[in-house]
Amino acid sequence: MFRSHTCGELRISDLNNTVTLAGWVQTIRKFGSISFVDLRDRYGITQLLFSESLNAALDANPLGREFVLQVKGKVNERSNKNANIPTGDIEIEVSEFTILNKSAVPPFTIQDDTDGGDDIRMKYRFLDLRRNTVKKNMELRYSVNRSARNYLHENNFMDIETPFLIKSTPEGARDFVVPSRMNAGQFYALPQSPQTFKQLLMVSGYDRYYQIVKCFRDEDLRADRQPEFTQIDCEMAFVEQEDILQMFEGLIKRIFKDVKGIDYTETVSRMTWEDAMWQYGNDKPDIRFNLQLCNLKKPTTVFSNKADQANLINGADFKVFDEAETVVAIALPGCCEYSRKQTDELTEWVKRPQIGMKGLVYIKCNTDGTFKSSVDKFYSEDRLKAIAEAAAAQPGDLVLILAGAEERTRKAISDLRMYMADKLGMRKPDDFKLLWVIDFPLFEYDEEGNRWVARHHPFTSPKPDHIEIMINNNPVIEDAANYLAHPYAGIKANAYDMVLNGNEIGGGSIRIFQRELQEKMFAALGMDAAEQQHKFGFLLGAFEYGAPPHGGLAFGFDRLCAIMGGSESIRDFIAFPKNNSGRDVMLDAPSTIDEKQFEELQIKLNLK
Amino acid sequence: MFRSHTCGELRISDLNNTVTLAGWVQTIRKFGSISFVDLRDRYGITQLLFSESLNAALDANPLGREFVLQVKGKVNERSNKNANIPTGDIEIEVSEFTILNKSAVPPFTIQDDTDGGDDIRMKYRFLDLRRNTVKKNMELRYSVNRSARNYLHENNFMDIETPFLIKSTPEGARDFVVPSRMNAGQFYALPQSPQTFKQLLMVSGYDRYYQIVKCFRDEDLRADRQPEFTQIDCEMAFVEQEDILQMFEGLIKRIFKDVKGIDYTETVSRMTWEDAMWQYGNDKPDIRFNLQLCNLKKPTTVFSNKADQANLINGADFKVFDEAETVVAIALPGCCEYSRKQTDELTEWVKRPQIGMKGLVYIKCNTDGTFKSSVDKFYSEDRLKAIAEAAAAQPGDLVLILAGAEERTRKAISDLRMYMADKLGMRKPDDFKLLWVIDFPLFEYDEEGNRWVARHHPFTSPKPDHIEIMINNNPVIEDAANYLAHPYAGIKANAYDMVLNGNEIGGGSIRIFQRELQEKMFAALGMDAAEQQHKFGFLLGAFEYGAPPHGGLAFGFDRLCAIMGGSESIRDFIAFPKNNSGRDVMLDAPSTIDEKQFEELQIKLNLK
C-alpha cells in the first residue's frame, strides 16, 4: 500500500504519529522558506508542510498542480486551523516525499467553479470527474443504488440478470442492433428495457425481481436524453396495483432516508391522469406549489365528468373565448402590480412557437378590491370578479387566461404555470413532493399512422371494466379528426407514474397475463397474427403455461439521481455520458471499423 | 395482494388460521372423494385438501398441472406429516378456490429430474426456470452477487457504471459492433470489459471501484462460453500486488461464508506461474489433490531455474526419451494392478487428437517392491525404481510417463492428471481449494503473426526489474522457431490469477500508469503511434495528468457461481443463456431486421 492513511482520515487524535499519505497536489503555497501543499484524494484534503530542510529536494523535484505525490511525515497540530474540513486541525510535517507521477497543466481548473466549458470538460472527462461537485454526484448515485438494493433485498426481491443481446422488436422507439457474425445476415438488438424478460420471470415463478440495468434507445437525442440509460427495473407476481404503489412508495421513501436523511413520512398523494390534466394541464404536475387551473371551458370529447365554468365567460360576445375549444385560467399570487411591460412580456412568452398561443388575457385583482383586465371591453367588473373567484385569486393576484385548442392550450398553461413558479421562487430544490398519477389512458393516438399506439407499452392491462370496451369495439379510427370520440380513447389502464417535483421518475403497470387479451392488444395496435408470432411468440407461448397475475414498474435511475441531487441534468450524474449527437467525445466514439470487421460481419456501408 | 401467505411460510403455529395462498399446481392426487393438491411458489410447497364439498366445483373447473390457483382455507394439522418440507406439518382445508390461469400440458416435467432434453428446455426456458434445481442456481447467483457487493461496499469500493456503447479497439478477441444511425458509417462497440474505464476512474481519483457488469466477446463459442457474460470488475489505486491479493482473497472467503456457510480460514496458497507449469503442467492447477509432476527432462529454453532429473533416463538408448524435448511422469496411487486392457485404454486416451501424444510409458510399482514397466527392455529394475522414487510413487502406485514437445506434452500430462483424478474420485465437488497463481509471463507468442501478444492485456505492468529488458530489447522475433530464446519470453508481469478447484475464477494485474511505458508496451505489440493514438489516445492522454499507481482484477461471475454451485457448466447459472451458435432459441434471436432499419442505419448485407 502506498499510504498508511487516506487524505480525509487524520485528526488531532493522531498527533505525533508518523504516517504515509498519497494523493494529488491541489495547491502549493510558498511562505518564505517553507511550503504548504494541499494533498487531495477521494476522501478529503490534508495539509502538508514542507520545511526549509526539503527545499533542495523540492528544487530538484519541483511539484505542480495534480502531481501524484507520496509523503511520509509526522502529524502536527496546525497553528492556523481550518474549521471547514475534517482534517483542518492537523498538518503533516513532511520528512520524505516521492513524486509518483507528474501532471501536465490541466486544461481547466479542478475546482467546483471550474473555468472549463462543457466541451472541454467532456473531452477530458477523467479530469472533470476529479472535481468535488462531480464526485459528489457519483457518490450520490452509488448511495441511491445501494439504498435501492438494500430495500429490495429486504423485501424478497431477487436481482436476476436478463440478456443484452436479444431480438429486435421495434415498437415505439428504435432499437440499436448488433450484426451477428456467427449468424450472418441476422442481428441482435440491445434491450430498450427488460420488459418481456421480467414478465417471463414472473411466469417462471420468481415472484419478485429487480435489476439496476442499462437500457438502450436509438432516438433522436434531446437535451437530457442518453442513448444508454439506467433503470431500476422491478416486477412482482400475485399483486394488484395497490400492492405495487405501496411497495415502491416505500422504496423511494427509503432512498430519501438513506441518501438525503429526509423522513418522508406523509402518504404519497395520488391523482388520476384526468385530474392531473384537468387541474395542472400536465400528467406529471409539480405539486410543491398549488397554482391549480381554473377550467373556464372544456372540449366536448374529454373530461366529460368534469364541471367547467363556461357560464362565467359565455354570452359576452368575446370571440376568442367563444370560439376556443378550451379556456383555462391560473392565479399568480401577488402579481397584480405587474406593469404593462411585464404583461406584454408574458404575452410574448406564450406566443413563442414552443408555446404557440395567440395571446394572453389577464385580470388584475387589485388590493383595493377592484379588477382591471385586458378584456374590460367584454366583461364587467362583476364578471371579472366572478372569474377571479373561480380561479381562487386573492386580492393582489394576477389571473392569466389562455384560450385555444385543447391539447396545445392545456400544455401552454402548464408550461406557463412552471415558468411563473420558477419566477416566483416556488420550485425549491430542497423541497421534495412525490405524487402517484394513476388511471392513464391505455391508448394514445398516432396522428401519422391514424392508429392507436400503447401509451405505456403493449403489455399494460386495461382496467378490468374497460376490457369489454376493448373487445367489443373495432380499433380502426374512421374519423381521424374526431379520434377522441372513439371508444378506445376512453379506455383507462392499470398504469401509474411516480412523479417527483414535476418529473416522472418511474412508471409501470399491471400487465396482461392472458394470451387472448394480449393478442387482442397486439391486434389493436395493428399487429397481425404473423407479426405477433414473429416478434412476441415466446411471450404468447409463455402465457399458455400458467402465467400468474403480475405487474411492476421501472424507475429512471439517472433522472432519480439527478433530482435527488437537486439538478435536472442527468448528464451530471453519469460517469461517462454521451453528447447530444450520441458521441463520447473523450473516446471519440462511435468511429469507423476495419475492413476485416465488415468482412467478418458480412455487411457493408450504404451511405446516402 | 392475491395471497396472505406464501407457499413456504405456514407452520403448525398457524393452526386454524384462515389464509389465502396462490401458486402453481405441482401435483393432484385423488383419494376417493377428496383430492390433495401440492401448491408451489418460489418459497415452497403447501398441501391443499379439497374435501368432498368441493367436488362439484372441481368438476366444473378441473385443475391441471401448472395451473395458477388461488385458494382460501383453514390451516389444519396433517395426519400424515412430511418431514422433508418445512410446511410438512400442515395442510390447507380449502373453502374457496379460483383458477387464475390455466396451463397447457408442459412439454417436459417441472421436476429436478426432468424428462426434457437440452434443446426443448432452452426453447421453453421460462418453464425450465421453474424447476427447483434451476431456481436454486439463480438463488445462489443472487446470493454471490449480494455477498460480493456487501464486502466491497464495506471496503469502500464504489459501484460506478461505465458505458456500453464504446469504441471498437479490437486487440485479442473480436468486438461486437453497433451501427450508429446518428453518425452514419460509424460504429460503437460493446465492451469486452470496462478495463480502460476503470483505469480512467483511478486517474480520476475514485480510488476503489467495482461493478458487476455484462461484457461481450464475439468469439467462436466453445462449450461453456457465452457471447455475453458477467464480471465482478474491481480496481484500486495506490496499491501493490500484495494489497490486491489480500483484498480479493477476503472477498472470496466472504462469499464462501455467506453463500456456502464455509469458513475458509486458511491462507490461500500462492504459486508462481513457472512452478504451476513445472509441477502441474497447467497455469490453473487443481490442488485439492497432489499428483505432482516429476520432470524427467526439460526443454532448454524454459524452466532454466528448475532442476530436472534427466540423469534418471539418460544413457539408456531409449530413443523416445532421448529425442523428446520434455519427459514428465506422474504417480497414480493404488493403480499398480491395472490390467493390460486398462493401460492400453490409457494409451489410447493420450493418443486421441485432443491430447496428441504418440504413446505412454508406465511403471508398475508392485506392492512386493518389484517394478514392471513397458520399457523393461531399456531400463533395469533399479533404474525404474529410481524413476518411481523421483515421481514420489509408493508401493502399489502406477507411474505414467509422457514424452514429446514441451507445450503439448505438458498440457497432455496435465489433462491426464485431471482425467485420472476424476477416475480416482479425487475431485470432490464440495471440497474447495483456492490458489493464487502469480508472476505470469507478460507476453505470449502469436504463431500466426510471429509476434508478441499480451498474455493478460496490454495494460499489465512488467515486474519492475524486467522493465529494462523490455526497453532495451527489440520486440521483433528474428528466429520464430526459437522464440522462447527471445528476451521477451522471460519477462514476467505483475499479474495474478485466482484459481478454484482447477478453474480460473479471476485474474488481474498491476497496471502500467506511465505514458512512456504504455507506449512501449503498445509498440511491443506491434501498434504504431498512429494506431495507438486512434485506439487509446484517451488513455495515453489521461496518463499525462497525474495517473496514480493502480491495479485490479475481474472475477468471471458466471463461472464463480457455477463452481460454488458444484457445477462446471456456466449455462446452468444464467437465466437466459445462448446456445453454442450464440442463439437464444427461446426468442429465436438473432433474427432478420426490417428494410427500414437497414435504410436508417445506412448499411446493407454483403453475404458471401
CSV table of N, CA and C in Angstrom, one decimal, chain B residues 4-89:
chain,number,residue,atom,x,y,z
B,4,SER,N,-52.3,-14.2,1.3
B,4,SER,CA,-52.0,-13.7,2.7
B,4,SER,C,-50.6,-14.3,3.1
B,5,HIS,N,-50.3,-15.4,2.5
B,5,HIS,CA,-49.0,-16.0,2.9
B,5,HIS,C,-48.4,-16.7,1.6
B,6,THR,N,-47.1,-17.0,1.7
B,6,THR,CA,-46.5,-17.7,0.5
B,6,THR,C,-46.7,-19.2,0.8
B,7,CYS,N,-46.3,-20.0,-0.2
B,7,CYS,CA,-46.5,-21.5,-0.1
B,7,CYS,C,-45.3,-22.1,0.8
B,8,GLY,N,-44.4,-21.3,1.3
B,8,GLY,CA,-43.3,-21.8,2.1
B,8,GLY,C,-43.4,-21.4,3.5
B,9,GLU,N,-44.5,-20.8,3.9
B,9,GLU,CA,-44.5,-20.0,5.1
B,9,GLU,C,-45.2,-20.6,6.3
B,10,LEU,N,-46.3,-21.4,6.0
B,10,LEU,CA,-47.2,-21.8,7.1
B,10,LEU,C,-46.6,-22.9,7.9
B,11,ARG,N,-46.8,-22.8,9.2
B,11,ARG,CA,-46.3,-23.8,10.2
B,11,ARG,C,-47.4,-24.2,11.1
B,12,ILE,N,-47.1,-25.1,12.0
B,12,ILE,CA,-48.1,-25.6,12.9
B,12,ILE,C,-48.6,-24.5,13.8
B,13,SER,N,-47.8,-23.5,14.0
B,13,SER,CA,-48.2,-22.3,14.8
B,13,SER,C,-49.3,-21.5,14.2
B,14,ASP,N,-49.5,-21.8,12.9
B,14,ASP,CA,-50.6,-21.0,12.2
B,14,ASP,C,-51.9,-21.8,12.2
B,15,LEU,N,-52.0,-22.8,13.0
B,15,LEU,CA,-53.1,-23.7,13.0
B,15,LEU,C,-54.4,-22.9,13.2
B,16,ASN,N,-55.5,-23.4,12.4
B,16,ASN,CA,-56.8,-22.8,12.5
B,16,ASN,C,-57.0,-21.4,11.9
B,17,ASN,N,-55.9,-20.8,11.5
B,17,ASN,CA,-56.0,-19.5,10.8
B,17,ASN,C,-56.6,-19.7,9.4
B,18,THR,N,-57.3,-18.7,9.0
B,18,THR,CA,-57.8,-18.7,7.6
B,18,THR,C,-56.8,-17.9,6.8
B,19,VAL,N,-56.4,-18.5,5.7
B,19,VAL,CA,-55.3,-18.0,4.9
B,19,VAL,C,-55.7,-18.0,3.4
B,20,THR,N,-55.0,-17.2,2.6
B,20,THR,CA,-55.2,-17.3,1.2
B,20,THR,C,-53.8,-17.5,0.5
B,21,LEU,N,-53.7,-18.5,-0.3
B,21,LEU,CA,-52.5,-18.8,-1.0
B,21,LEU,C,-52.7,-18.7,-2.5
B,22,ALA,N,-51.6,-18.5,-3.2
B,22,ALA,CA,-51.6,-18.5,-4.7
B,22,ALA,C,-50.3,-19.1,-5.2
B,23,GLY,N,-50.5,-19.9,-6.2
B,23,GLY,CA,-49.3,-20.6,-6.7
B,23,GLY,C,-49.6,-21.5,-7.9
B,24,TRP,N,-48.7,-22.4,-8.1
B,24,TRP,CA,-48.9,-23.4,-9.3
B,24,TRP,C,-49.2,-24.8,-8.8
B,25,VAL,N,-50.0,-25.5,-9.5
B,25,VAL,CA,-50.4,-26.8,-9.1
B,25,VAL,C,-49.2,-27.7,-9.5
B,26,GLN,N,-48.6,-28.3,-8.5
B,26,GLN,CA,-47.5,-29.2,-8.7
B,26,GLN,C,-48.0,-30.6,-9.0
B,27,THR,N,-48.8,-31.1,-8.1
B,27,THR,CA,-49.4,-32.4,-8.3
B,27,THR,C,-50.9,-32.4,-7.8
B,28,ILE,N,-51.6,-33.4,-8.3
B,28,ILE,CA,-53.0,-33.6,-7.9
B,28,ILE,C,-53.2,-35.1,-7.6
B,29,ARG,N,-53.6,-35.4,-6.4
B,29,ARG,CA,-53.8,-36.8,-6.0
B,29,ARG,C,-55.2,-37.0,-5.5
B,30,LYS,N,-56.0,-37.9,-6.1
B,30,LYS,CA,-57.3,-38.1,-5.7
B,30,LYS,C,-57.4,-39.4,-4.8
B,31,PHE,N,-58.1,-39.2,-3.7
B,31,PHE,CA,-58.3,-40.4,-2.9
B,31,PHE,C,-59.8,-40.5,-2.6
B,32,GLY,N,-60.5,-41.3,-3.4
B,32,GLY,CA,-61.9,-41.4,-3.3
B,32,GLY,C,-62.6,-40.0,-3.5
B,33,SER,N,-63.2,-39.5,-2.6
B,33,SER,CA,-64.0,-38.3,-2.8
B,33,SER,C,-63.2,-37.0,-2.4
B,34,ILE,N,-62.0,-37.2,-1.9
B,34,ILE,CA,-61.2,-36.0,-1.6
B,34,ILE,C,-60.0,-35.9,-2.5
B,35,SER,N,-59.4,-34.7,-2.7
B,35,SER,CA,-58.2,-34.5,-3.5
B,35,SER,C,-57.2,-33.8,-2.7
B,36,PHE,N,-55.9,-34.2,-2.9
B,36,PHE,CA,-54.8,-33.4,-2.4
B,36,PHE,C,-54.1,-32.7,-3.5
B,37,VAL,N,-53.8,-31.5,-3.3
B,37,VAL,CA,-53.0,-30.7,-4.4
B,37,VAL,C,-51.8,-30.1,-3.7
B,38,ASP,N,-50.6,-30.3,-4.3
B,38,ASP,CA,-49.5,-29.6,-3.9
B,38,ASP,C,-49.4,-28.3,-4.6
B,39,LEU,N,-49.4,-27.2,-3.9
B,39,LEU,CA,-49.4,-25.9,-4.5
B,39,LEU,C,-48.0,-25.3,-4.3
B,40,ARG,N,-47.4,-24.8,-5.4
B,40,ARG,CA,-45.9,-24.4,-5.4
B,40,ARG,C,-45.8,-23.0,-5.7
B,41,ASP,N,-44.9,-22.3,-5.0
B,41,ASP,CA,-44.4,-21.0,-5.4
B,41,ASP,C,-42.9,-20.9,-5.2
B,42,ARG,N,-42.3,-19.7,-5.4
B,42,ARG,CA,-40.9,-19.6,-5.2
B,42,ARG,C,-40.4,-20.0,-3.8
B,43,TYR,N,-41.3,-19.9,-2.8
B,43,TYR,CA,-40.9,-20.1,-1.4
B,43,TYR,C,-41.1,-21.5,-0.9
B,44,GLY,N,-41.9,-22.3,-1.6
B,44,GLY,CA,-42.1,-23.7,-1.1
B,44,GLY,C,-43.3,-24.3,-1.7
B,45,ILE,N,-43.7,-25.4,-1.0
B,45,ILE,CA,-44.9,-26.2,-1.4
B,45,ILE,C,-45.8,-26.3,-0.2
B,46,THR,N,-47.1,-26.1,-0.4
B,46,THR,CA,-48.0,-26.4,0.7
B,46,THR,C,-49.1,-27.3,0.2
B,47,GLN,N,-49.5,-28.3,1.0
B,47,GLN,CA,-50.5,-29.2,0.6
B,47,GLN,C,-51.9,-28.7,0.8
B,48,LEU,N,-52.7,-28.8,-0.2
B,48,LEU,CA,-54.1,-28.4,-0.1
B,48,LEU,C,-55.0,-29.6,0.0
B,49,LEU,N,-56.1,-29.5,0.8
B,49,LEU,CA,-57.0,-30.6,0.8
B,49,LEU,C,-58.4,-30.0,0.3
B,50,PHE,N,-58.8,-30.7,-0.8
B,50,PHE,CA,-60.2,-30.4,-1.4
B,50,PHE,C,-61.1,-31.4,-0.9
B,51,SER,N,-62.0,-31.1,0.0
B,51,SER,CA,-62.9,-32.1,0.5
B,51,SER,C,-64.1,-32.3,-0.4
B,52,GLU,N,-64.9,-33.3,0.0
B,52,GLU,CA,-66.0,-33.7,-0.9
B,52,GLU,C,-66.9,-32.6,-1.3
B,53,SER,N,-67.0,-31.6,-0.4
B,53,SER,CA,-68.0,-30.5,-0.7
B,53,SER,C,-67.5,-29.7,-2.0
B,54,LEU,N,-66.3,-29.8,-2.3
B,54,LEU,CA,-65.8,-29.0,-3.5
B,54,LEU,C,-65.8,-29.8,-4.8
B,55,ASN,N,-66.3,-31.0,-4.7
B,55,ASN,CA,-66.2,-31.9,-5.9
B,55,ASN,C,-67.0,-31.3,-7.1
B,56,ALA,N,-68.2,-30.8,-6.8
B,56,ALA,CA,-69.0,-30.2,-7.9
B,56,ALA,C,-68.2,-29.1,-8.5
B,57,ALA,N,-67.6,-28.2,-7.7
B,57,ALA,CA,-66.9,-27.1,-8.2
B,57,ALA,C,-65.6,-27.5,-9.0
B,58,LEU,N,-65.0,-28.6,-8.5
B,58,LEU,CA,-63.8,-29.1,-9.2
B,58,LEU,C,-64.2,-29.8,-10.6
B,59,ASP,N,-65.4,-30.4,-10.6
B,59,ASP,CA,-65.9,-31.0,-11.8
B,59,ASP,C,-66.1,-29.9,-12.8
B,60,ALA,N,-66.7,-28.8,-12.4
B,60,ALA,CA,-66.9,-27.7,-13.3
B,60,ALA,C,-65.7,-26.9,-13.7
B,61,ASN,N,-64.7,-27.0,-12.8
B,61,ASN,CA,-63.4,-26.3,-13.1
B,61,ASN,C,-62.2,-27.2,-12.8
B,62,PRO,N,-62.0,-28.2,-13.6
B,62,PRO,CA,-61.0,-29.2,-13.3
B,62,PRO,C,-59.6,-28.5,-13.3
B,63,LEU,N,-58.8,-29.0,-12.3
B,63,LEU,CA,-57.4,-28.5,-12.2
B,63,LEU,C,-56.5,-29.3,-13.1
B,64,GLY,N,-55.3,-28.7,-13.4
B,64,GLY,CA,-54.3,-29.5,-14.1
B,64,GLY,C,-53.0,-29.0,-13.7
B,65,ARG,N,-51.9,-29.8,-14.0
B,65,ARG,CA,-50.6,-29.4,-13.6
B,65,ARG,C,-50.2,-28.0,-14.2
B,66,GLU,N,-49.6,-27.2,-13.3
B,66,GLU,CA,-49.1,-25.9,-13.7
B,66,GLU,C,-50.2,-24.9,-13.8
B,67,PHE,N,-51.4,-25.2,-13.5
B,67,PHE,CA,-52.5,-24.2,-13.4
B,67,PHE,C,-52.1,-23.2,-12.3
B,68,VAL,N,-52.5,-22.0,-12.5
B,68,VAL,CA,-52.3,-21.0,-11.4
B,68,VAL,C,-53.6,-20.9,-10.6
B,69,LEU,N,-53.4,-21.1,-9.3
B,69,LEU,CA,-54.5,-21.3,-8.4
B,69,LEU,C,-54.5,-20.4,-7.2
B,70,GLN,N,-55.6,-19.9,-6.9
B,70,GLN,CA,-55.7,-19.1,-5.6
B,70,GLN,C,-56.7,-19.9,-4.7
B,71,VAL,N,-56.3,-20.1,-3.5
B,71,VAL,CA,-57.3,-20.8,-2.6
B,71,VAL,C,-57.4,-20.1,-1.3
B,72,LYS,N,-58.6,-20.2,-0.7
B,72,LYS,CA,-58.8,-19.7,0.7
B,72,LYS,C,-59.1,-20.9,1.5
B,73,GLY,N,-58.6,-20.9,2.7
B,73,GLY,CA,-58.9,-22.1,3.6
B,73,GLY,C,-58.3,-22.0,4.9
B,74,LYS,N,-58.5,-23.0,5.7
B,74,LYS,CA,-58.1,-23.1,7.1
B,74,LYS,C,-56.8,-23.9,7.2
B,75,VAL,N,-55.9,-23.5,8.1
B,75,VAL,CA,-54.7,-24.3,8.3
B,75,VAL,C,-55.0,-25.4,9.3
B,76,ASN,N,-54.9,-26.7,8.8
B,76,ASN,CA,-55.1,-27.9,9.6
B,76,ASN,C,-53.8,-28.6,9.9
B,77,GLU,N,-53.8,-29.4,10.9
B,77,GLU,CA,-52.6,-30.3,11.1
B,77,GLU,C,-52.8,-31.5,10.2
B,78,ARG,N,-51.7,-31.9,9.6
B,78,ARG,CA,-51.7,-33.0,8.8
B,78,ARG,C,-51.7,-34.3,9.6
B,79,SER,N,-52.4,-35.3,9.1
B,79,SER,CA,-52.4,-36.6,9.8
B,79,SER,C,-51.1,-37.3,9.4
B,80,ASN,N,-50.8,-37.1,8.1
B,80,ASN,CA,-49.6,-37.8,7.5
B,80,ASN,C,-48.5,-36.8,7.2
B,81,LYS,N,-47.7,-36.5,8.2
B,81,LYS,CA,-46.8,-35.3,8.1
B,81,LYS,C,-45.6,-35.7,7.2
B,82,ASN,N,-45.1,-34.6,6.5
B,82,ASN,CA,-44.0,-34.8,5.6
B,82,ASN,C,-42.8,-34.0,6.2
B,83,ALA,N,-41.8,-34.8,6.8
B,83,ALA,CA,-40.7,-34.1,7.4
B,83,ALA,C,-39.7,-33.5,6.5
B,84,ASN,N,-39.9,-33.8,5.2
B,84,ASN,CA,-38.9,-33.3,4.2
B,84,ASN,C,-39.1,-31.8,3.8
B,85,ILE,N,-40.3,-31.3,4.1
B,85,ILE,CA,-40.5,-29.9,3.7
B,85,ILE,C,-41.0,-29.1,4.9
B,86,PRO,N,-40.6,-27.8,5.0
B,86,PRO,CA,-40.8,-27.0,6.2
B,86,PRO,C,-42.3,-26.8,6.5
B,87,THR,N,-43.2,-27.0,5.4
B,87,THR,CA,-44.6,-26.8,5.6
B,87,THR,C,-45.3,-28.2,5.9
B,88,GLY,N,-44.5,-29.2,6.1
B,88,GLY,CA,-45.0,-30.6,6.1
B,88,GLY,C,-45.9,-31.0,7.2
B,89,ASP,N,-46.0,-30.1,8.2
B,89,ASP,CA,-46.8,-30.4,9.4
B,89,ASP,C,-48.3,-30.0,9.1
